[in-house]
Structures are given as structure tokens and as C-alpha cells.
């Protein structure tokens, strides 16, 4: 049961971190709502990179590659919910790619392009928050209800493996940064 607690706690912590990143992006956008041309594209880029790196690479990987297949295997009761989550993931990933691709071009063109970019970014934030709410209010309670201890153990083990790979990647990246700085 300890591994089930670890898996659930990991997901809740990651959801809260995603919400925090979304909140910072939205706050920044709202602070410049009347003057979108004064947004800093470099700052937006950093925030989007942080969100993409965390949401897409870590949290969503765990949900899409570990939790959702296990739920799908455990019950057909979740088919509609899983289809909704997959659709939200697909739409959100497409919006994020679009925003990241058009970010600097929009600021070069100004005016309407920046406003369209901001609207797309707002829709992306809403998409992520909707996905997180579905995970928290529907997917996780369903998993708690239908998973056996063995299934939780398998999911938790996958999470631990993913976290270990991520920590190793982060360690290597830091080594490269240190070598680059000292060179």
C-alpha cells in the first residue's frame, strides 16, 4: 500500500506544480492584458519551456504511459474518460507547439499576432487545467477504486523508474553546464 500512496502523492504534487506554472503564466499575461506588446517574448519562452519540460515530459508521461494503460487494463468503465483525457492531451500538445513555434514571429509582427498568441496561450492554460481537474476528480478516484495492490505496485515502480531516469538526465545536464561554464 505504501507504493500506492507514493504514486498518488507523486501525481498530486506534480499536478500542483503544473497549476503553479500555469498560474505564473496567466498572472504574467493578465498583468499585461491591456498592453500585450509589452510582454517579454524571452520570459514567455522560459515559462513555456518550464511548462513543457515539466508537464509534457514528466507528469503527462507518467499519466499517459503508466497510469492510463493500467486503468484501461483494469476496467472498461474508464474508456470514455480516457478518450477525453487523450483528446485534451493531443489538443494541448498541438496548442503548445503552435505557441512555441509562433512566439517570436508574433512579436516581430506585433499587434494582432501578439493578441492571437496570447489567446492561444490562454486556451492552452485552460486546457491543462481542465485535464488536471479530470485527472484529479475522475481518473485518480477511479484508479483507487479498481486497482489491486499489485497494480499499484506496478504503476509505482514505473513512476520510480521514470523519476530515476529524469534525475539522471538532470544530473548529466548539470555536468554539461558546469563543463561549459568552466571552459
mmCIF file with all atom_site columns, C-alpha atoms in Angstrom:
data_model
loop_
_atom_site.group_PDB
_atom_site.id
_atom_site.type_symbol
_atom_site.label_atom_id
_atom_site.label_alt_id
_atom_site.label_comp_id
_atom_site.label_asym_id
_atom_site.label_entity_id
_atom_site.label_seq_id
_atom_site.pdbx_PDB_ins_code
_atom_site.Cartn_x
_atom_site.Cartn_y
_atom_site.Cartn_z
_atom_site.occupancy
_atom_site.B_iso_or_equiv
_atom_site.pdbx_formal_charge
_atom_site.auth_seq_id
_atom_site.auth_comp_id
_atom_site.auth_asym_id
_atom_site.auth_atom_id
_atom_site.pdbx_PDB_model_num
ATOM 1   C CA . UNK A 1 1   ? 0.000   0.000  0.000   1.00 0.00 ? 1   UNK A CA 1
ATOM 2   C CA . UNK A 1 2   ? 2.971   2.285  0.533   1.00 0.00 ? 2   UNK A CA 1
ATOM 3   C CA . UNK A 1 3   ? 3.750   2.268  -3.188  1.00 0.00 ? 3   UNK A CA 1
ATOM 4   C CA . UNK A 1 4   ? 0.122   3.253  -3.979  1.00 0.00 ? 4   UNK A CA 1
ATOM 5   C CA . UNK A 1 5   ? 0.463   6.195  -1.599  1.00 0.00 ? 5   UNK A CA 1
ATOM 6   C CA . UNK A 1 6   ? 3.743   7.155  -3.287  1.00 0.00 ? 6   UNK A CA 1
ATOM 7   C CA . UNK A 1 7   ? 2.151   7.003  -6.765  1.00 0.00 ? 7   UNK A CA 1
ATOM 8   C CA . UNK A 1 8   ? -0.868  9.082  -5.761  1.00 0.00 ? 8   UNK A CA 1
ATOM 9   C CA . UNK A 1 9   ? 1.205   11.583 -3.838  1.00 0.00 ? 9   UNK A CA 1
ATOM 10  C CA . UNK A 1 10  ? 3.574   11.943 -6.797  1.00 0.00 ? 10  UNK A CA 1
ATOM 11  C CA . UNK A 1 11  ? 0.672   12.710 -9.140  1.00 0.00 ? 11  UNK A CA 1
ATOM 12  C CA . UNK A 1 12  ? -0.907  15.218 -6.760  1.00 0.00 ? 12  UNK A CA 1
ATOM 13  C CA . UNK A 1 13  ? 2.409   17.014 -6.207  1.00 0.00 ? 13  UNK A CA 1
ATOM 14  C CA . UNK A 1 14  ? 3.044   17.161 -9.950  1.00 0.00 ? 14  UNK A CA 1
ATOM 15  C CA . UNK A 1 15  ? -0.477  18.446 -10.617 1.00 0.00 ? 15  UNK A CA 1
ATOM 16  C CA . UNK A 1 16  ? 0.073   21.219 -8.083  1.00 0.00 ? 16  UNK A CA 1
ATOM 17  C CA . UNK A 1 17  ? 3.388   22.122 -9.698  1.00 0.00 ? 17  UNK A CA 1
ATOM 18  C CA . UNK A 1 18  ? 1.694   22.323 -13.121 1.00 0.00 ? 18  UNK A CA 1
ATOM 19  C CA . UNK A 1 19  ? -1.031  24.522 -11.657 1.00 0.00 ? 19  UNK A CA 1
ATOM 20  C CA . UNK A 1 20  ? 1.650   26.782 -10.183 1.00 0.00 ? 20  UNK A CA 1
ATOM 21  C CA . UNK A 1 21  ? 3.401   27.170 -13.540 1.00 0.00 ? 21  UNK A CA 1
ATOM 22  C CA . UNK A 1 22  ? 0.047   27.859 -15.244 1.00 0.00 ? 22  UNK A CA 1
ATOM 23  C CA . UNK A 1 23  ? -0.788  30.403 -12.550 1.00 0.00 ? 23  UNK A CA 1
ATOM 24  C CA . UNK A 1 24  ? 2.504   32.274 -13.121 1.00 0.00 ? 24  UNK A CA 1
ATOM 25  C CA . UNK A 1 25  ? 1.945   32.349 -16.887 1.00 0.00 ? 25  UNK A CA 1
ATOM 26  C CA . UNK A 1 26  ? -1.648  33.545 -16.509 1.00 0.00 ? 26  UNK A CA 1
ATOM 27  C CA . UNK A 1 27  ? -0.649  36.181 -13.955 1.00 0.00 ? 27  UNK A CA 1
ATOM 28  C CA . UNK A 1 28  ? 2.017   37.489 -16.320 1.00 0.00 ? 28  UNK A CA 1
ATOM 29  C CA . UNK A 1 29  ? -0.464  37.584 -19.211 1.00 0.00 ? 29  UNK A CA 1
ATOM 30  C CA . UNK A 1 30  ? -3.118  39.316 -17.088 1.00 0.00 ? 30  UNK A CA 1
ATOM 31  C CA . UNK A 1 31  ? -0.623  41.886 -15.817 1.00 0.00 ? 31  UNK A CA 1
ATOM 32  C CA . UNK A 1 32  ? -0.070  42.902 -19.455 1.00 0.00 ? 32  UNK A CA 1
ATOM 33  C CA . UNK A 1 33  ? -3.636  42.385 -20.710 1.00 0.00 ? 33  UNK A CA 1
ATOM 34  C CA . UNK A 1 34  ? -4.051  45.975 -21.867 1.00 0.00 ? 34  UNK A CA 1
ATOM 35  C CA . UNK A 1 35  ? -0.546  46.124 -23.334 1.00 0.00 ? 35  UNK A CA 1
ATOM 36  C CA . UNK A 1 36  ? 0.290   42.715 -24.832 1.00 0.00 ? 36  UNK A CA 1
ATOM 37  C CA . UNK A 1 37  ? 3.073   44.294 -26.909 1.00 0.00 ? 37  UNK A CA 1
ATOM 38  C CA . UNK A 1 38  ? 4.952   44.886 -23.626 1.00 0.00 ? 38  UNK A CA 1
ATOM 39  C CA . UNK A 1 39  ? 5.176   41.167 -22.898 1.00 0.00 ? 39  UNK A CA 1
ATOM 40  C CA . UNK A 1 40  ? 8.726   39.880 -22.982 1.00 0.00 ? 40  UNK A CA 1
ATOM 41  C CA . UNK A 1 41  ? 8.991   37.020 -25.515 1.00 0.00 ? 41  UNK A CA 1
ATOM 42  C CA . UNK A 1 42  ? 12.132  35.696 -23.799 1.00 0.00 ? 42  UNK A CA 1
ATOM 43  C CA . UNK A 1 43  ? 10.318  35.487 -20.456 1.00 0.00 ? 43  UNK A CA 1
ATOM 44  C CA . UNK A 1 44  ? 7.356   33.762 -22.087 1.00 0.00 ? 44  UNK A CA 1
ATOM 45  C CA . UNK A 1 45  ? 9.759   31.352 -23.769 1.00 0.00 ? 45  UNK A CA 1
ATOM 46  C CA . UNK A 1 46  ? 11.319  30.438 -20.418 1.00 0.00 ? 46  UNK A CA 1
ATOM 47  C CA . UNK A 1 47  ? 7.905   29.898 -18.845 1.00 0.00 ? 47  UNK A CA 1
ATOM 48  C CA . UNK A 1 48  ? 6.732   27.782 -21.781 1.00 0.00 ? 48  UNK A CA 1
ATOM 49  C CA . UNK A 1 49  ? 9.930   25.734 -21.676 1.00 0.00 ? 49  UNK A CA 1
ATOM 50  C CA . UNK A 1 50  ? 9.427   25.136 -17.959 1.00 0.00 ? 50  UNK A CA 1
ATOM 51  C CA . UNK A 1 51  ? 5.821   24.088 -18.506 1.00 0.00 ? 51  UNK A CA 1
ATOM 52  C CA . UNK A 1 52  ? 6.622   21.887 -21.475 1.00 0.00 ? 52  UNK A CA 1
ATOM 53  C CA . UNK A 1 53  ? 9.558   20.283 -19.723 1.00 0.00 ? 53  UNK A CA 1
ATOM 54  C CA . UNK A 1 54  ? 7.534   19.504 -16.665 1.00 0.00 ? 54  UNK A CA 1
ATOM 55  C CA . UNK A 1 55  ? 4.010   18.919 -17.938 1.00 0.00 ? 55  UNK A CA 1
ATOM 56  C CA . UNK A 1 56  ? 4.775   17.134 -21.161 1.00 0.00 ? 56  UNK A CA 1
ATOM 57  C CA . UNK A 1 57  ? 7.969   15.290 -20.250 1.00 0.00 ? 57  UNK A CA 1
ATOM 58  C CA . UNK A 1 58  ? 7.302   14.281 -16.659 1.00 0.00 ? 58  UNK A CA 1
ATOM 59  C CA . UNK A 1 59  ? 3.726   14.426 -15.455 1.00 0.00 ? 59  UNK A CA 1
ATOM 60  C CA . UNK A 1 60  ? 1.985   13.584 -18.703 1.00 0.00 ? 60  UNK A CA 1
ATOM 61  C CA . UNK A 1 61  ? 4.443   10.810 -19.432 1.00 0.00 ? 61  UNK A CA 1
ATOM 62  C CA . UNK A 1 62  ? 3.517   9.154  -16.146 1.00 0.00 ? 62  UNK A CA 1
ATOM 63  C CA . UNK A 1 63  ? -0.196  9.577  -16.736 1.00 0.00 ? 63  UNK A CA 1
ATOM 64  C CA . UNK A 1 64  ? -0.189  8.592  -20.422 1.00 0.00 ? 64  UNK A CA 1
ATOM 65  C CA . UNK A 1 65  ? 2.413   5.820  -20.312 1.00 0.00 ? 65  UNK A CA 1
ATOM 66  C CA . UNK A 1 66  ? 1.833   4.329  -16.867 1.00 0.00 ? 66  UNK A CA 1
ATOM 67  C CA . UNK A 1 67  ? -1.493  5.196  -15.254 1.00 0.00 ? 67  UNK A CA 1
ATOM 68  C CA . UNK A 1 68  ? -3.868  5.312  -18.237 1.00 0.00 ? 68  UNK A CA 1
ATOM 69  C CA . UNK A 1 69  ? -2.838  1.912  -19.676 1.00 0.00 ? 69  UNK A CA 1
ATOM 70  C CA . UNK A 1 70  ? -3.180  0.357  -16.225 1.00 0.00 ? 70  UNK A CA 1
ATOM 71  C CA . UNK A 1 71  ? -6.674  1.842  -15.806 1.00 0.00 ? 71  UNK A CA 1
ATOM 72  C CA . UNK A 1 72  ? -7.600  0.735  -19.318 1.00 0.00 ? 72  UNK A CA 1
ATOM 73  C CA . UNK A 1 73  ? -6.468  -2.790 -18.458 1.00 0.00 ? 73  UNK A CA 1
ATOM 74  C CA . UNK A 1 74  ? -8.318  -2.794 -15.118 1.00 0.00 ? 74  UNK A CA 1
ATOM 75  C CA . UNK A 1 75  ? -11.734 -1.633 -16.349 1.00 0.00 ? 75  UNK A CA 1
ATOM 76  C CA . UNK A 1 76  ? -13.687 -0.640 -19.443 1.00 0.00 ? 76  UNK A CA 1
ATOM 77  C CA . UNK A 1 77  ? -15.618 1.751  -17.238 1.00 0.00 ? 77  UNK A CA 1
ATOM 78  C CA . UNK A 1 78  ? -12.935 4.357  -17.962 1.00 0.00 ? 78  UNK A CA 1
ATOM 79  C CA . UNK A 1 79  ? -12.989 4.196  -21.768 1.00 0.00 ? 79  UNK A CA 1
ATOM 80  C CA . UNK A 1 80  ? -14.866 7.487  -22.221 1.00 0.00 ? 80  UNK A CA 1
ATOM 81  C CA . UNK A 1 81  ? -12.765 9.281  -19.601 1.00 0.00 ? 81  UNK A CA 1
ATOM 82  C CA . UNK A 1 82  ? -9.519  8.016  -21.121 1.00 0.00 ? 82  UNK A CA 1
ATOM 83  C CA . UNK A 1 83  ? -10.650 9.131  -24.579 1.00 0.00 ? 83  UNK A CA 1
ATOM 84  C CA . UNK A 1 84  ? -11.413 12.602 -23.162 1.00 0.00 ? 84  UNK A CA 1
ATOM 85  C CA . UNK A 1 85  ? -8.007  12.806 -21.493 1.00 0.00 ? 85  UNK A CA 1
ATOM 86  C CA . UNK A 1 86  ? -6.235  11.658 -24.650 1.00 0.00 ? 86  UNK A CA 1
ATOM 87  C CA . UNK A 1 87  ? -8.104  14.291 -26.652 1.00 0.00 ? 87  UNK A CA 1
ATOM 88  C CA . UNK A 1 88  ? -7.209  17.016 -24.143 1.00 0.00 ? 88  UNK A CA 1
ATOM 89  C CA . UNK A 1 89  ? -3.568  15.880 -24.260 1.00 0.00 ? 89  UNK A CA 1
ATOM 90  C CA . UNK A 1 90  ? -3.480  15.917 -28.049 1.00 0.00 ? 90  UNK A CA 1
ATOM 91  C CA . UNK A 1 91  ? -5.165  19.323 -28.361 1.00 0.00 ? 91  UNK A CA 1
ATOM 92  C CA . UNK A 1 92  ? -2.987  20.783 -25.598 1.00 0.00 ? 92  UNK A CA 1
ATOM 93  C CA . UNK A 1 93  ? 0.241   19.483 -27.128 1.00 0.00 ? 93  UNK A CA 1
ATOM 94  C CA . UNK A 1 94  ? -0.737  20.928 -30.509 1.00 0.00 ? 94  UNK A CA 1
ATOM 95  C CA . UNK A 1 95  ? -1.538  24.318 -28.963 1.00 0.00 ? 95  UNK A CA 1
ATOM 96  C CA . UNK A 1 96  ? 1.740   24.359 -27.056 1.00 0.00 ? 96  UNK A CA 1
ATOM 97  C CA . UNK A 1 97  ? 3.728   23.520 -30.193 1.00 0.00 ? 97  UNK A CA 1
ATOM 98  C CA . UNK A 1 98  ? 1.899   26.270 -32.069 1.00 0.00 ? 98  UNK A CA 1
ATOM 99  C CA . UNK A 1 99  ? 2.569   28.866 -29.377 1.00 0.00 ? 99  UNK A CA 1
ATOM 100 C CA . UNK A 1 100 ? 6.240   27.925 -29.097 1.00 0.00 ? 100 UNK A CA 1
ATOM 101 C CA . UNK A 1 101 ? 6.662   27.996 -32.893 1.00 0.00 ? 101 UNK A CA 1
ATOM 102 C CA . UNK A 1 102 ? 4.905   31.358 -33.350 1.00 0.00 ? 102 UNK A CA 1
ATOM 103 C CA . UNK A 1 103 ? 6.197   33.134 -30.249 1.00 0.00 ? 103 UNK A CA 1
ATOM 104 C CA . UNK A 1 104 ? 8.997   35.266 -31.691 1.00 0.00 ? 104 UNK A CA 1
ATOM 105 C CA . UNK A 1 105 ? 7.284   35.733 -35.057 1.00 0.00 ? 105 UNK A CA 1
ATOM 106 C CA . UNK A 1 106 ? 4.214   37.197 -33.346 1.00 0.00 ? 106 UNK A CA 1
ATOM 107 C CA . UNK A 1 107 ? 6.320   39.776 -31.522 1.00 0.00 ? 107 UNK A CA 1
ATOM 108 C CA . UNK A 1 108 ? 8.130   40.654 -34.743 1.00 0.00 ? 108 UNK A CA 1
ATOM 109 C CA . UNK A 1 109 ? 4.789   41.282 -36.474 1.00 0.00 ? 109 UNK A CA 1
ATOM 110 C CA . UNK A 1 110 ? 3.142   42.904 -33.433 1.00 0.00 ? 110 UNK A CA 1
ATOM 111 C CA . UNK A 1 111 ? -0.467  43.848 -32.714 1.00 0.00 ? 111 UNK A CA 1
ATOM 112 C CA . UNK A 1 112 ? -2.999  41.271 -33.815 1.00 0.00 ? 112 UNK A CA 1
ATOM 113 C CA . UNK A 1 113 ? -0.414  38.480 -33.943 1.00 0.00 ? 113 UNK A CA 1
ATOM 114 C CA . UNK A 1 114 ? 0.518   39.023 -30.301 1.00 0.00 ? 114 UNK A CA 1
ATOM 115 C CA . UNK A 1 115 ? -3.148  39.090 -29.272 1.00 0.00 ? 115 UNK A CA 1
ATOM 116 C CA . UNK A 1 116 ? -3.764  35.805 -31.149 1.00 0.00 ? 116 UNK A CA 1
ATOM 117 C CA . UNK A 1 117 ? -0.729  34.270 -29.477 1.00 0.00 ? 117 UNK A CA 1
ATOM 118 C CA . UNK A 1 118 ? -1.957  35.369 -26.040 1.00 0.00 ? 118 UNK A CA 1
ATOM 119 C CA . UNK A 1 119 ? -5.428  33.930 -26.758 1.00 0.00 ? 119 UNK A CA 1
ATOM 120 C CA . UNK A 1 120 ? -3.905  30.612 -27.820 1.00 0.00 ? 120 UNK A CA 1
ATOM 121 C CA . UNK A 1 121 ? -1.737  30.580 -24.718 1.00 0.00 ? 121 UNK A CA 1
ATOM 122 C CA . UNK A 1 122 ? -4.791  31.275 -22.522 1.00 0.00 ? 122 UNK A CA 1
ATOM 123 C CA . UNK A 1 123 ? -6.688  28.432 -24.216 1.00 0.00 ? 123 UNK A CA 1
ATOM 124 C CA . UNK A 1 124 ? -3.714  26.152 -23.621 1.00 0.00 ? 124 UNK A CA 1
ATOM 125 C CA . UNK A 1 125 ? -3.711  27.057 -19.918 1.00 0.00 ? 125 UNK A CA 1
ATOM 126 C CA . UNK A 1 126 ? -7.450  26.328 -19.722 1.00 0.00 ? 126 UNK A CA 1
ATOM 127 C CA . UNK A 1 127 ? -6.861  23.010 -21.479 1.00 0.00 ? 127 UNK A CA 1
ATOM 128 C CA . UNK A 1 128 ? -4.188  21.983 -18.957 1.00 0.00 ? 128 UNK A CA 1
ATOM 129 C CA . UNK A 1 129 ? -6.376  22.985 -16.011 1.00 0.00 ? 129 UNK A CA 1
ATOM 130 C CA . UNK A 1 130 ? -9.309  21.015 -17.444 1.00 0.00 ? 130 UNK A CA 1
ATOM 131 C CA . UNK A 1 131 ? -7.082  17.968 -17.931 1.00 0.00 ? 131 UNK A CA 1
ATOM 132 C CA . UNK A 1 132 ? -5.722  18.226 -14.400 1.00 0.00 ? 132 UNK A CA 1
ATOM 133 C CA . UNK A 1 133 ? -9.250  18.526 -12.979 1.00 0.00 ? 133 UNK A CA 1
ATOM 134 C CA . UNK A 1 134 ? -10.350 15.384 -14.857 1.00 0.00 ? 134 UNK A CA 1
ATOM 135 C CA . UNK A 1 135 ? -7.312  13.510 -13.617 1.00 0.00 ? 135 UNK A CA 1
ATOM 136 C CA . UNK A 1 136 ? -7.849  14.604 -10.034 1.00 0.00 ? 136 UNK A CA 1
ATOM 137 C CA . UNK A 1 137 ? -11.633 14.316 -9.844  1.00 0.00 ? 137 UNK A CA 1
ATOM 138 C CA . UNK A 1 138 ? -12.219 11.295 -12.074 1.00 0.00 ? 138 UNK A CA 1
ATOM 139 C CA . UNK A 1 139 ? -9.132  9.300  -13.078 1.00 0.00 ? 139 UNK A CA 1
ATOM 140 C CA . UNK A 1 140 ? -7.366  9.039  -9.718  1.00 0.00 ? 140 UNK A CA 1
ATOM 141 C CA . UNK A 1 141 ? -10.513 8.129  -7.730  1.00 0.00 ? 141 UNK A CA 1
ATOM 142 C CA . UNK A 1 142 ? -11.339 5.501  -10.358 1.00 0.00 ? 142 UNK A CA 1
ATOM 143 C CA . UNK A 1 143 ? -7.818  4.074  -10.180 1.00 0.00 ? 143 UNK A CA 1
ATOM 144 C CA . UNK A 1 144 ? -8.053  3.946  -6.383  1.00 0.00 ? 144 UNK A CA 1
ATOM 145 C CA . UNK A 1 145 ? -11.289 2.026  -6.668  1.00 0.00 ? 145 UNK A CA 1
ATOM 146 C CA . UNK A 1 146 ? -10.289 -0.527 -9.322  1.00 0.00 ? 146 UNK A CA 1
ATOM 147 C CA . UNK A 1 147 ? -6.567  -1.150 -8.808  1.00 0.00 ? 147 UNK A CA 1
ATOM 148 C CA . UNK A 1 148 ? -5.316  -4.050 -6.790  1.00 0.00 ? 148 UNK A CA 1
ATOM 149 C CA . UNK A 1 149 ? -2.234  -3.682 -4.598  1.00 0.00 ? 149 UNK A CA 1
ATOM 150 C CA . UNK A 1 150 ? -0.245  -5.449 -7.313  1.00 0.00 ? 150 UNK A CA 1
ATOM 151 C CA . UNK A 1 151 ? -1.391  -2.968 -9.969  1.00 0.00 ? 151 UNK A CA 1
ATOM 152 C CA . UNK A 1 152 ? -0.441  -0.035 -7.720  1.00 0.00 ? 152 UNK A CA 1
ATOM 153 C CA . UNK A 1 153 ? 2.923   -1.656 -7.157  1.00 0.00 ? 153 UNK A CA 1
ATOM 154 C CA . UNK A 1 154 ? 3.466   -1.900 -10.934 1.00 0.00 ? 154 UNK A CA 1
ATOM 155 C CA . UNK A 1 155 ? 2.421   1.727  -11.503 1.00 0.00 ? 155 UNK A CA 1
ATOM 156 C CA . UNK A 1 156 ? 4.523   2.970  -8.592  1.00 0.00 ? 156 UNK A CA 1
ATOM 157 C CA . UNK A 1 157 ? 7.530   1.031  -9.854  1.00 0.00 ? 157 UNK A CA 1
ATOM 158 C CA . UNK A 1 158 ? 7.150   2.635  -13.274 1.00 0.00 ? 158 UNK A CA 1
ATOM 159 C CA . UNK A 1 159 ? 6.968   6.067  -11.599 1.00 0.00 ? 159 UNK A CA 1
ATOM 160 C CA . UNK A 1 160 ? 10.132  5.374  -9.619  1.00 0.00 ? 160 UNK A CA 1
ATOM 161 C CA . UNK A 1 161 ? 11.909  4.249  -12.774 1.00 0.00 ? 161 UNK A CA 1
ATOM 162 C CA . UNK A 1 162 ? 10.779  7.363  -14.626 1.00 0.00 ? 162 UNK A CA 1
ATOM 163 C CA . UNK A 1 163 ? 11.898  9.604  -11.750 1.00 0.00 ? 163 UNK A CA 1
ATOM 164 C CA . UNK A 1 164 ? 15.298  7.882  -11.668 1.00 0.00 ? 164 UNK A CA 1
ATOM 165 C CA . UNK A 1 165 ? 15.779  8.409  -15.424 1.00 0.00 ? 165 UNK A CA 1
ATOM 166 C CA . UNK A 1 166 ? 14.745  12.041 -15.079 1.00 0.00 ? 166 UNK A CA 1
ATOM 167 C CA . UNK A 1 167 ? 17.147  12.587 -12.166 1.00 0.00 ? 167 UNK A CA 1
ATOM 168 C CA . UNK A 1 168 ? 19.979  11.029 -14.198 1.00 0.00 ? 168 UNK A CA 1
ATOM 169 C CA . UNK A 1 169 ? 19.185  13.264 -17.181 1.00 0.00 ? 169 UNK A CA 1
ATOM 170 C CA . UNK A 1 170 ? 19.134  16.309 -14.911 1.00 0.00 ? 170 UNK A CA 1
ATOM 171 C CA . UNK A 1 171 ? 22.474  15.273 -13.373 1.00 0.00 ? 171 UNK A CA 1
ATOM 172 C CA . UNK A 1 172 ? 24.058  14.890 -16.832 1.00 0.00 ? 172 UNK A CA 1
ATOM 173 C CA . UNK A 1 173 ? 22.666  18.225 -17.960 1.00 0.00 ? 173 UNK A CA 1
ATOM 174 C CA . UNK A 1 174 ? 24.130  19.917 -14.893 1.00 0.00 ? 174 UNK A CA 1
ATOM 175 C CA . UNK A 1 175 ? 27.515  18.313 -15.607 1.00 0.00 ? 175 UNK A CA 1
ATOM 176 C CA . UNK A 1 176 ? 27.412  19.636 -19.168 1.00 0.00 ? 176 UNK A CA 1
ATOM 177 C CA . UNK A 1 177 ? 26.515  23.100 -17.859 1.00 0.00 ? 177 UNK A CA 1
ATOM 178 C CA . UNK A 1 178 ? 29.400  23.012 -15.391 1.00 0.00 ? 178 UNK A CA 1
ATOM 179 C CA . UNK A 1 179 ? 31.821  21.924 -18.117 1.00 0.00 ? 179 UNK A CA 1
ATOM 180 C CA . UNK A 1 180 ? 30.544  24.673 -20.416 1.00 0.00 ? 180 UNK A CA 1
ATOM 181 C CA . UNK A 1 181 ? 30.868  27.343 -17.724 1.00 0.00 ? 181 UNK A CA 1
ATOM 182 C CA . UNK A 1 182 ? 34.367  26.255 -16.710 1.00 0.00 ? 182 UNK A CA 1
ATOM 183 C CA . UNK A 1 183 ? 35.606  26.031 -20.294 1.00 0.00 ? 183 UNK A CA 1
#
